[in-house]
């Protein structure tokens, strides 16, 4: 029985590079989860893309003297490069700057309008006569009316951290220094008061599997009685235009259209498969399970606002007008990762950047460490000394050395042919039963998105295999009792072959390598690749995943005696302890006060 699993992953914003806090918050957990479900035989669709619109990108383009298009494309290319290197197996990682996404976003806007879930409201907004346009809050500066910091941004004060109403700033000015005046402007609002009963019903039942740190704040929002309306359009030209006459110069607000990307990317993926209806298996089948991997700062957008958009769209795209779009089944949002005792700050360069760190370390040690410290229930900490220690004491000592010792021994004494075991002793059978029992236990933890615990459970089984090798006869008896040694080595090879699968969602590169060392010719997983897609006069690059050759199965090893193993090399390398000090020095010298 194969389940449909949608793995929706947060959309990185195209105005900054990605650091380890972003990776551990959403992208890596999503990939581990997707890889597990593929091994378990489920139908996985993992989608995301670059969030290309909004004012932070136009602000950056202005500062660099370039176009928003150029800014978004530069970061998008870097995201693709990083995700490929890190082994993130998106079925489609696209962008919001596609005709397809424009169309789907406009369709949802129109559906909400038709069903009476939008209202119009006039508000006062800063207008720059010299520039002949309304200015977004990010373009306004002035004195904070709370703490009186003189250079507060229109949307937020960097000094006291409060969110601000730009119309209340003291002595407001545009970032370009031009004069401002308040003028009325009309916008569309999502009618959240009208949608609130449906949202309360959605969040009120069947959520026992949600994390407490996600459910409690989400319920609070819909039960507080404060949900009224939220603007879904703004005065801006870099974004998706409204599908209405007379609204030139206004766009869909980026918070509103970026979440629609989960749906539009699924539709784009189906088009690329040449099966344009295929996305419906994940969006209309009520048995499909849709998971949203995000950081905790995004919870209201995914647990309240996106469900509101889906509910209000009613039976969009269903030709029989019978079925509703699936609401999020689970939102396993992570807390934050801190760095060496301080909050990560990209703008101050207090960060470990994904592309940079992969210049010096392989992806699997990075994935291993990030999973080991994943902030699933509370904030956690990246410490370079801990990175080195876990690499050496856990990844290398517990797992890499186990594999290396047993494979080397097989090559030295049986010329790389898996020895026949004869009758297994109870010691051997006990180990295999213990390791094989891991498939149910680790699988259950992965299903519940308890990834840290799932990794720990797998590592405990590698440790049990090491303990077994201390007790069972092998190198000490190779000249006196070759049959006993053969039994031990066969048992250890089977355990390693099973552990390879248990660890594969976390460590896909080394699992694939080991899979080859164990004499398999088809890969465990499919292959990721970057493609270019054309849509009329537009084109965009995207990351895709071809599952054609994937042969991995979430099941115990059947490794047979007599199989010839190709030559092998160590899976991981040990790090010198000085590495930690070097990295901390590098971090401190790069940071800006
Ligand atoms: Zn302030």
Coordinates of C-alpha atoms and ligand atoms in Angstrom, one line a residue:
X1 CA 0.0 0.0 0.0
X2 CA 1.6 3.2 -1.2
X3 CA 0.8 6.6 0.3
X4 CA 0.9 10.0 -1.3
X5 CA 3.2 12.2 0.7
X6 CA 3.6 15.9 -0.2
X7 CA 6.8 17.4 1.2
X8 CA 6.4 21.2 1.0
X9 CA 9.5 23.1 2.0
X10 CA 9.9 26.8 2.9
X11 CA 10.8 29.1 0.0
X12 CA 14.1 30.8 0.5
X13 CA 14.0 34.5 -0.1
X14 CA 16.2 35.7 -3.0
X15 CA 18.0 38.5 -1.2
X16 CA 20.6 36.6 0.8
X17 CA 22.6 33.4 0.8
X18 CA 21.6 30.4 2.8
X19 CA 23.3 29.6 6.2
X20 CA 23.2 26.5 8.4
X21 CA 20.3 27.9 10.4
X22 CA 18.1 27.9 7.3
X23 CA 19.3 24.5 6.3
X24 CA 18.6 22.9 9.7
X25 CA 15.3 24.8 10.1
X26 CA 13.5 23.4 7.0
X27 CA 15.5 22.1 4.0
X28 CA 17.5 19.3 5.6
X29 CA 14.6 17.8 7.7
X30 CA 12.4 17.9 4.6
X31 CA 15.0 15.9 2.6
X32 CA 15.5 13.3 5.3
X33 CA 11.8 12.8 5.5
X34 CA 11.4 12.6 1.7
X35 CA 14.2 10.1 1.3
X36 CA 12.8 7.9 4.0
X37 CA 9.3 7.9 2.4
X38 CA 10.8 7.0 -1.0
X39 CA 12.7 4.1 0.5
X40 CA 9.5 3.0 2.3
X41 CA 7.8 2.8 -1.1
X42 CA 5.6 5.8 -0.8
X43 CA 4.9 8.3 -3.6
X44 CA 6.7 11.5 -2.6
X45 CA 6.4 14.9 -4.1
X46 CA 8.9 17.4 -2.7
X47 CA 8.5 20.9 -3.9
X48 CA 9.7 24.4 -3.2
X49 CA 11.4 27.3 -5.0
X50 CA 13.0 30.7 -4.8
X51 CA 10.8 33.5 -3.4
X52 CA 11.6 36.1 -6.0
X53 CA 9.4 39.1 -5.3
X54 CA 8.9 41.8 -2.7
X55 CA 10.6 44.9 -1.4
X56 CA 13.8 43.4 0.2
X57 CA 14.7 42.4 -3.4
X58 CA 13.9 45.8 -4.9
X59 CA 15.8 47.5 -2.0
X60 CA 18.8 45.4 -2.7
X61 CA 18.6 46.0 -6.5
X62 CA 18.5 49.8 -5.9
X63 CA 21.5 49.6 -3.6
X64 CA 23.4 47.6 -6.2
X65 CA 22.3 49.7 -9.1
X66 CA 20.8 46.6 -10.8
X67 CA 17.4 45.1 -11.5
X68 CA 15.3 43.0 -9.1
X69 CA 15.4 40.3 -11.9
X70 CA 19.2 40.2 -11.7
X71 CA 19.2 40.0 -7.9
X72 CA 16.7 37.1 -7.8
X73 CA 18.4 35.2 -10.6
X74 CA 21.8 35.5 -8.9
X75 CA 20.6 34.1 -5.6
X76 CA 18.4 31.5 -7.3
X77 CA 21.4 30.0 -9.1
X78 CA 23.3 29.9 -5.8
X79 CA 20.4 28.1 -4.1
X80 CA 20.4 25.5 -6.9
X81 CA 24.1 25.0 -6.6
X82 CA 23.9 24.6 -2.8
X83 CA 21.0 22.2 -2.8
X84 CA 22.7 20.0 -5.4
X85 CA 25.9 19.8 -3.3
X86 CA 24.0 19.2 -0.1
X87 CA 22.0 16.4 -1.7
X88 CA 18.5 18.0 -1.2
X89 CA 16.3 15.8 -3.4
X90 CA 13.6 18.2 -4.5
X91 CA 11.3 16.8 -7.1
X92 CA 11.0 20.4 -8.2
X93 CA 12.8 23.5 -6.8
X94 CA 11.5 26.3 -9.0
X95 CA 10.8 30.0 -8.5
X96 CA 7.9 32.3 -8.0
X97 CA 8.9 34.2 -11.2
X98 CA 7.2 31.9 -13.7
X99 CA 4.1 32.4 -15.8
X100 CA 2.7 29.3 -14.2
X101 CA 3.0 30.7 -10.7
X102 CA 1.6 34.0 -11.8
X103 CA -1.5 32.2 -13.2
X104 CA -2.1 30.0 -10.2
X105 CA -1.7 33.0 -7.8
X106 CA -4.1 35.1 -9.8
X107 CA -6.6 32.2 -10.0
X108 CA -6.5 31.9 -6.2
X109 CA -7.0 35.7 -5.9
X110 CA -10.0 35.5 -8.3
X111 CA -11.5 32.5 -6.5
X112 CA -11.3 34.3 -3.2
X113 CA -12.9 37.4 -4.7
X114 CA -15.7 35.4 -6.4
X115 CA -16.5 33.6 -3.2
X116 CA -16.7 36.8 -1.2
X117 CA -13.6 36.3 1.0
X118 CA -11.9 39.6 -0.1
X119 CA -12.8 43.1 0.9
X120 CA -11.4 46.5 -0.3
X121 CA -10.2 49.2 2.1
X122 CA -8.6 52.5 1.8
X123 CA -5.6 53.4 3.9
X124 CA -3.1 56.2 4.0
X125 CA 0.3 55.4 2.7
X126 CA 3.5 57.4 2.1
X127 CA 3.7 58.8 -1.5
X128 CA 6.9 60.3 -3.0
X129 CA 5.7 63.0 -5.5
X130 CA 9.3 63.3 -7.0
X131 CA 9.3 59.5 -7.7
X132 CA 5.6 59.5 -8.7
X133 CA 4.8 56.4 -6.6
X134 CA 3.8 55.0 -3.3
X135 CA 6.7 53.8 -1.2
X136 CA 6.7 50.5 0.6
X137 CA 7.5 50.7 4.3
X138 CA 11.0 49.4 3.7
X139 CA 11.7 52.6 1.8
X140 CA 10.8 54.8 4.7
X141 CA 13.0 55.8 7.6
X142 CA 12.4 58.1 10.5
X143 CA 12.5 58.3 14.3
X144 CA 11.0 55.4 16.2
X145 CA 7.9 56.5 18.0
X146 CA 8.6 53.9 20.8
X147 CA 12.3 54.2 21.7
X148 CA 13.2 57.4 19.7
X149 CA 16.0 55.7 17.8
X150 CA 16.6 58.2 14.9
X151 CA 17.1 55.7 12.0
X152 CA 14.2 53.2 12.4
X153 CA 12.9 51.5 9.3
X154 CA 9.3 52.0 8.3
X155 CA 8.3 48.4 9.1
X156 CA 10.5 47.7 12.1
X157 CA 12.9 49.4 14.5
X158 CA 16.3 47.8 14.6
X159 CA 17.0 49.4 18.0
X160 CA 14.0 48.2 20.0
X161 CA 12.8 45.5 17.7
X162 CA 9.2 46.6 17.6
X163 CA 7.1 46.3 14.5
X164 CA 6.2 49.8 13.5
X165 CA 3.3 51.6 11.6
X166 CA 5.2 53.7 9.2
X167 CA 2.6 56.5 9.2
X168 CA 3.4 57.1 12.9
X169 CA 7.1 57.6 12.4
X170 CA 8.5 60.9 13.7
X171 CA 10.1 63.1 10.9
X172 CA 9.7 60.4 8.2
X173 CA 11.8 60.5 5.0
X174 CA 12.4 58.3 2.0
X175 CA 15.6 56.4 1.8
X176 CA 16.5 58.5 -1.2
X177 CA 15.9 61.6 0.8
X178 CA 12.9 62.8 -1.2
X179 CA 9.9 64.4 0.4
X180 CA 6.9 62.4 1.4
X181 CA 3.2 62.9 1.8
X182 CA 0.4 60.7 3.0
X183 CA -2.1 59.8 0.3
X184 CA -5.0 57.4 0.3
X185 CA -4.6 54.1 -1.5
X186 CA -7.0 51.2 -1.9
X187 CA -6.1 47.6 -1.3
X188 CA -7.6 44.1 -1.1
X189 CA -7.8 42.3 2.2
X190 CA -8.3 38.7 3.0
X191 CA -11.5 38.5 5.1
X192 CA -10.0 36.4 8.0
X193 CA -13.0 37.2 10.3
X194 CA -15.2 35.4 7.8
X195 CA -12.8 32.5 7.4
X196 CA -12.2 32.2 11.2
X197 CA -14.9 29.6 12.0
X198 CA -13.5 27.3 9.4
X199 CA -10.0 27.9 10.6
X200 CA -11.1 27.2 14.2
X201 CA -12.6 23.9 13.1
X202 CA -9.5 23.0 11.1
X203 CA -7.1 23.7 14.0
X204 CA -9.5 22.4 16.7
X205 CA -9.6 18.7 15.7
X206 CA -7.3 15.9 14.6
X207 CA -4.1 17.7 15.4
X208 CA -2.7 15.3 18.1
X209 CA 0.3 14.6 15.9
X210 CA 1.3 18.3 15.7
X211 CA 4.2 19.6 17.7
X212 CA 3.0 21.6 20.8
X213 CA 5.2 24.5 19.8
X214 CA 3.3 24.8 16.5
X215 CA -0.2 24.0 17.6
X216 CA -0.4 26.3 20.6
X217 CA 0.5 29.6 18.9
X218 CA -1.7 28.7 15.9
X219 CA -4.7 28.0 18.0
X220 CA -4.1 31.2 19.9
X221 CA -4.3 33.2 16.7
X222 CA -7.7 31.9 15.7
X223 CA -9.1 31.8 19.2
X224 CA -8.0 35.3 20.2
X225 CA -10.8 36.9 18.3
X226 CA -8.3 39.4 16.8
X227 CA -8.3 38.0 13.2
X228 CA -9.9 40.7 11.0
X229 CA -8.4 41.3 7.6
X230 CA -5.0 41.3 6.2
X231 CA -3.8 43.2 3.1
X232 CA -3.0 40.9 0.2
X233 CA -2.0 43.7 -2.3
X234 CA 0.4 46.5 -2.2
X235 CA 1.8 49.4 -4.2
X236 CA 4.8 47.8 -6.0
X237 CA 5.7 46.9 -9.5
X238 CA 8.1 43.9 -8.9
X239 CA 5.6 41.1 -8.4
X240 CA 2.4 39.5 -9.6
X241 CA -0.1 42.0 -11.0
X242 CA -3.8 41.8 -10.0
X243 CA -6.0 40.0 -12.6
X244 CA -8.3 43.1 -12.7
X245 CA -8.6 46.2 -14.8
X246 CA -7.8 49.5 -13.1
X247 CA -5.3 48.2 -10.5
X248 CA -2.0 49.0 -12.4
X249 CA 1.0 49.6 -10.1
X250 CA -0.3 47.2 -7.5
X251 CA 0.9 43.6 -6.9
X252 CA -0.1 40.6 -4.8
X253 CA 1.6 40.9 -1.5
X254 CA 4.6 38.5 -1.3
X255 CA 3.3 36.7 1.8
X256 CA 0.1 35.9 0.0
X257 CA 1.6 34.6 -3.3
X258 CA 4.8 32.8 -2.0
X259 CA 2.8 30.1 -0.1
X260 CA 0.7 29.5 -3.3
X261 CA 4.1 28.3 -4.6
X262 CA 3.5 24.9 -3.0
X263 CA 0.5 24.4 -5.3
X264 CA 1.9 26.0 -8.4
X265 CA 5.2 24.1 -8.1
X266 CA 3.2 20.8 -7.9
X267 CA 1.3 21.8 -11.0
X268 CA 4.6 22.8 -12.8
X269 CA 6.2 19.4 -11.8
X270 CA 3.2 17.5 -13.3
X271 CA 3.6 19.5 -16.5
X272 CA 7.3 18.5 -16.7
X273 CA 6.3 14.9 -16.3
X274 CA 3.9 15.2 -19.3
X275 CA 1.1 14.2 -16.9
X276 CA -0.6 17.6 -16.2
X277 CA -3.2 16.1 -13.8
X278 CA -0.7 14.2 -11.7
X279 CA -0.4 16.8 -9.0
X280 CA -4.0 16.1 -8.0
X281 CA -3.0 12.9 -6.3
X282 CA -1.4 15.0 -3.5
X283 CA -3.8 17.9 -3.5
X284 CA -7.3 16.3 -3.8
X285 CA -6.9 12.7 -2.5
X286 CA -8.1 13.0 1.1
X287 CA -5.8 10.2 2.2
X288 CA -2.7 12.1 0.9
X289 CA -0.6 13.6 3.7
X290 CA 0.8 17.0 3.2
X291 CA 3.8 18.1 5.3
X292 CA 5.2 21.7 5.6
X293 CA 8.8 22.0 6.6
X294 CA 9.4 25.6 7.9
X295 CA 11.2 27.6 10.6
X296 CA 9.1 28.7 13.6
X297 CA 9.0 32.4 12.3
X298 CA 6.7 31.1 9.5
X299 CA 4.1 29.3 11.6
X300 CA 1.2 31.8 11.3
X301 CA 1.6 31.9 7.5
X302 CA 1.4 28.1 7.2
X303 CA -1.0 27.2 10.0
X304 CA -3.5 30.0 9.6
X305 CA -3.1 32.1 6.5
X306 CA -2.3 29.4 3.9
X307 CA -5.2 27.2 5.2
X308 CA -7.4 30.4 5.0
X309 CA -6.4 30.8 1.3
X310 CA -7.1 27.1 0.5
X311 CA -10.4 27.1 2.3
X312 CA -11.5 30.3 0.6
X313 CA -10.5 28.9 -2.9
X314 CA -13.1 26.2 -2.4
X315 CA -13.2 23.8 -5.3
X316 CA -10.6 25.5 -7.5
X317 CA -9.3 23.4 -10.4
X318 CA -11.5 20.4 -9.7
X319 CA -13.6 19.9 -12.8
X320 CA -16.3 18.0 -10.9
X321 CA -16.5 20.8 -8.3
X322 CA -16.6 18.1 -5.7
X323 CA -13.3 18.1 -4.0
X324 CA -11.5 20.7 -1.9
X325 CA -7.7 21.3 -1.9
X326 CA -6.0 19.5 1.0
X327 CA -5.1 21.5 4.0
X328 CA -1.8 21.0 5.8
X329 CA -1.7 17.6 7.5
X330 CA 1.3 18.5 9.6
X331 CA 3.6 21.5 10.0
X332 CA 6.7 20.2 11.8
X333 CA 8.3 23.6 12.3
X334 CA 11.7 23.8 13.9
X335 CA 13.0 26.2 16.4
X336 CA 16.2 28.2 15.9
X337 CA 19.8 27.2 15.7
X338 CA 22.3 29.5 17.5
X339 CA 26.0 29.7 16.6
X340 CA 28.7 29.6 19.3
X341 CA 26.4 31.1 21.9
X342 CA 24.9 33.8 19.8
X343 CA 22.0 34.3 17.5
X344 CA 22.8 33.7 13.9
X345 CA 22.8 37.0 12.0
X346 CA 23.3 37.0 8.2
X347 CA 23.6 40.8 8.0
X348 CA 26.4 40.8 10.6
X349 CA 28.0 37.8 9.0
X350 CA 27.7 35.8 12.2
X351 CA 26.8 32.7 10.2
X352 CA 28.1 29.5 8.8
X353 CA 27.2 29.8 5.1
X354 CA 26.1 26.7 3.2
X355 CA 28.2 27.1 0.0
X356 CA 31.2 28.2 2.0
X357 CA 31.2 25.4 4.5
X358 CA 30.8 22.8 1.7
X359 CA 34.1 24.1 0.3
X360 CA 35.9 22.6 3.3
X361 CA 33.7 19.7 4.4
X362 CA 31.8 16.9 2.7
X363 CA 28.0 17.1 2.7
X364 CA 27.4 14.0 4.9
X365 CA 29.4 15.1 8.0
X366 CA 27.5 18.4 7.7
X367 CA 24.1 16.7 7.4
X368 CA 25.1 14.4 10.3
X369 CA 26.0 17.2 12.6
X370 CA 22.9 19.3 11.7
X371 CA 20.6 16.3 12.4
X372 CA 22.3 15.6 15.7
X373 CA 21.7 19.2 16.9
X374 CA 18.4 19.7 15.1
X375 CA 16.2 22.2 17.0
X376 CA 13.1 20.1 16.9
X377 CA 11.6 21.0 20.3
X378 CA 13.8 24.0 21.5
X379 CA 16.6 26.2 20.2
X380 CA 19.9 24.5 19.8
X381 CA 23.5 25.3 19.2
X382 CA 26.1 24.9 16.5
X383 CA 29.6 24.7 18.2
X384 CA 32.6 24.0 16.0
X385 CA 34.2 21.9 18.8
X386 CA 31.1 19.8 19.0
X387 CA 31.1 19.5 15.1
X388 CA 34.6 18.1 15.2
X389 CA 33.9 15.8 18.2
X390 CA 30.8 14.3 16.7
X391 CA 32.5 13.8 13.4
X392 CA 35.4 12.0 15.0
X393 CA 33.7 10.1 17.9
X394 CA 30.4 9.2 16.3
X395 CA 30.5 9.4 12.5
X396 CA 34.0 8.1 12.0
X397 CA 34.6 6.0 15.2
X398 CA 31.1 4.4 15.5
X399 CA 30.1 4.0 11.8
X400 CA 32.9 4.7 9.3
X401 CA 35.5 2.6 11.1
X402 CA 33.0 -0.3 11.6
X403 CA 32.4 -0.4 7.8
X404 CA 36.1 0.0 7.0
X405 CA 37.3 -2.8 9.4
X406 CA 34.8 -5.4 8.2
X407 CA 35.3 -4.6 4.5
X408 CA 39.1 -4.6 4.7
X409 CA 39.0 -7.9 6.6
X410 CA 36.8 -9.4 3.9
X411 CA 39.2 -8.3 1.2
X412 CA 42.3 -9.5 3.0
X413 CA 41.1 -12.9 4.0
X414 CA 38.4 -13.8 1.4
X415 CA 39.6 -11.8 -1.6
X416 CA 36.5 -9.6 -1.3
X417 CA 34.0 -12.5 -1.6
X418 CA 31.3 -12.5 1.0
X419 CA 32.1 -15.7 3.0
X420 CA 29.5 -18.4 3.6
X421 CA 28.4 -18.4 7.3
X422 CA 27.4 -22.1 7.9
X423 CA 25.0 -22.2 10.8
X424 CA 24.7 -18.9 12.7
X425 CA 25.2 -18.9 16.5
X426 CA 22.7 -17.2 18.8
X427 CA 25.1 -14.3 19.2
X428 CA 24.9 -13.7 15.4
X429 CA 21.2 -14.2 15.3
X430 CA 20.6 -11.8 18.2
X431 CA 22.6 -9.0 16.5
X432 CA 20.7 -9.4 13.2
X433 CA 17.4 -9.5 15.0
X434 CA 18.3 -6.3 16.8
X435 CA 19.4 -4.5 13.7
X436 CA 16.5 -5.7 11.7
X437 CA 14.1 -4.5 14.4
X438 CA 15.5 -1.0 13.7
X439 CA 13.5 -0.8 10.5
X440 CA 10.2 -0.6 12.4
X441 CA 11.5 1.6 15.3
X442 CA 13.5 4.1 13.2
X443 CA 10.8 4.1 10.6
X444 CA 8.2 5.0 13.2
X445 CA 10.4 7.9 14.5
X446 CA 10.9 9.2 10.9
X447 CA 7.1 9.1 10.2
X448 CA 6.6 11.2 13.3
X449 CA 9.4 13.6 12.1
X450 CA 11.5 12.9 15.2
X451 CA 14.6 13.0 13.1
X452 CA 17.2 13.5 15.9
X453 CA 15.9 10.5 17.8
X454 CA 15.7 8.4 14.5
X455 CA 19.4 9.2 13.9
X456 CA 20.3 8.3 17.5
X457 CA 18.4 5.0 17.3
X458 CA 20.3 4.1 14.1
X459 CA 23.7 5.0 15.7
X460 CA 22.8 2.9 18.7
X461 CA 22.5 -0.1 16.3
X462 CA 25.9 0.6 14.8
X463 CA 27.3 0.7 18.4
X464 CA 25.6 -2.7 19.1
X465 CA 27.4 -4.1 16.0
X466 CA 30.7 -2.8 17.4
X467 CA 30.0 -4.5 20.7
X468 CA 29.1 -7.7 18.8
X469 CA 32.5 -7.5 17.0
X470 CA 34.3 -7.3 20.4
X471 CA 32.7 -10.5 21.6
X472 CA 32.4 -12.6 18.4
X473 CA 35.4 -14.6 17.1
X474 CA 37.0 -13.1 13.9
X475 CA 40.6 -11.6 13.6
X476 CA 41.9 -13.5 16.6
X477 CA 40.8 -16.9 15.2
X478 CA 41.4 -16.3 11.4
X479 CA 44.2 -18.9 11.3
X480 CA 42.8 -21.3 13.8
X481 CA 39.0 -21.3 13.2
X482 CA 38.3 -19.8 9.8
X483 CA 34.7 -21.0 9.8
X484 CA 33.9 -19.1 13.0
X485 CA 35.6 -16.0 11.5
X486 CA 33.5 -16.4 8.3
X487 CA 30.3 -16.5 10.4
X488 CA 31.2 -13.3 12.2
X489 CA 32.2 -11.4 9.1
X490 CA 29.1 -12.6 7.2
X491 CA 26.9 -11.4 10.2
X492 CA 28.7 -8.1 10.4
X493 CA 28.3 -7.5 6.6
X494 CA 24.6 -8.1 6.8
X495 CA 24.3 -5.8 9.8
X496 CA 26.3 -3.1 7.9
X497 CA 24.1 -3.5 4.8
X498 CA 21.0 -3.0 6.9
X499 CA 22.5 0.0 8.8
X500 CA 23.4 1.5 5.4
X501 CA 19.6 1.8 4.7
X502 CA 18.7 3.0 8.2
X503 CA 21.3 5.8 7.8
X504 CA 20.6 6.6 4.1
X505 CA 18.0 9.3 4.6
X506 CA 20.6 11.2 6.8
X507 CA 23.8 10.3 4.9
X508 CA 22.8 9.7 1.3
X509 CA 26.2 10.3 -0.3
X510 CA 28.2 7.8 1.9
X511 CA 25.2 5.3 1.9
X512 CA 25.4 5.4 -1.9
X513 CA 29.2 4.8 -1.8
X514 CA 28.8 1.9 0.6
X515 CA 26.0 0.5 -1.5
X516 CA 28.6 0.2 -4.3
X517 CA 31.3 -1.3 -2.0
X518 CA 28.7 -4.0 -1.1
X519 CA 28.5 -5.0 -4.7
X520 CA 25.1 -3.5 -5.8
X521 CA 25.0 -2.1 -9.2
X522 CA 21.8 0.1 -9.1
X523 CA 21.9 3.2 -6.9
X524 CA 19.8 3.6 -3.8
X525 CA 18.3 6.9 -4.8
X526 CA 17.5 8.7 -8.0
X527 CA 19.5 11.6 -9.4
X528 CA 19.1 15.3 -8.9
X529 CA 19.9 17.7 -11.8
X530 CA 19.4 21.3 -12.8
X531 CA 17.2 21.9 -15.9
X532 CA 16.2 25.0 -17.9
X533 CA 12.5 25.3 -18.7
X534 CA 11.0 27.7 -21.2
X535 CA 7.5 29.3 -20.9
X536 CA 6.9 31.4 -24.0
X537 CA 9.3 34.4 -23.7
X538 CA 10.4 33.5 -20.2
X539 CA 12.7 30.8 -19.0
X540 CA 13.9 29.6 -15.6
X541 CA 16.3 27.1 -14.1
X542 CA 15.1 24.5 -11.6
X543 CA 16.3 21.5 -9.6
X544 CA 14.6 18.2 -10.4
X545 CA 14.9 14.6 -9.4
X546 CA 14.8 11.6 -11.6
X547 CA 13.8 8.4 -9.7
X548 CA 14.2 6.0 -12.6
X549 CA 17.2 4.0 -11.3
X550 CA 16.5 4.2 -7.6
X551 CA 16.5 0.7 -6.1
X552 CA 16.7 1.3 -2.3
X553 CA 14.1 -0.4 -0.1
X554 CA 13.4 0.2 3.6
X555 CA 14.0 -3.4 4.5
X556 CA 16.6 -5.6 6.1
X557 CA 19.6 -6.9 4.1
X558 CA 19.6 -10.1 2.0
X559 CA 23.2 -9.9 1.2
X560 CA 24.1 -13.4 -0.1
X561 CA 27.3 -15.4 0.4
X562 CA 29.6 -15.6 -2.7
X563 CA 29.0 -12.0 -3.8
X564 CA 32.1 -10.3 -5.0
X565 CA 32.7 -6.9 -3.4
X566 CA 34.6 -4.2 -5.4
X567 CA 37.6 -2.5 -3.7
X568 CA 36.6 0.0 -0.9
X569 CA 38.0 3.1 0.7
X570 CA 37.1 4.8 4.1
X571 CA 33.7 6.6 4.0
X572 CA 34.7 9.6 6.2
X573 CA 37.8 11.4 7.4
X574 CA 38.8 12.4 10.9
X575 CA 39.2 16.1 11.6
X576 CA 42.2 17.5 13.6
X577 CA 41.1 19.2 16.8
X578 CA 42.7 22.5 15.7
X579 CA 40.0 22.7 13.0
X580 CA 37.5 24.0 15.6
X581 CA 39.7 26.8 16.7
X582 CA 40.5 27.8 13.1
X583 CA 36.8 27.9 12.3
X584 CA 35.9 30.0 15.3
X585 CA 38.7 32.4 14.4
X586 CA 37.5 32.6 10.9
X587 CA 34.0 33.4 12.1
X588 CA 35.2 36.1 14.5
X589 CA 37.3 37.8 11.9
X590 CA 34.6 37.8 9.3
X591 CA 31.8 39.2 11.6
X592 CA 30.8 42.8 11.5
X593 CA 29.9 44.5 14.8
Ligands
LIG1 ZN1 12.5 51.7 18.5

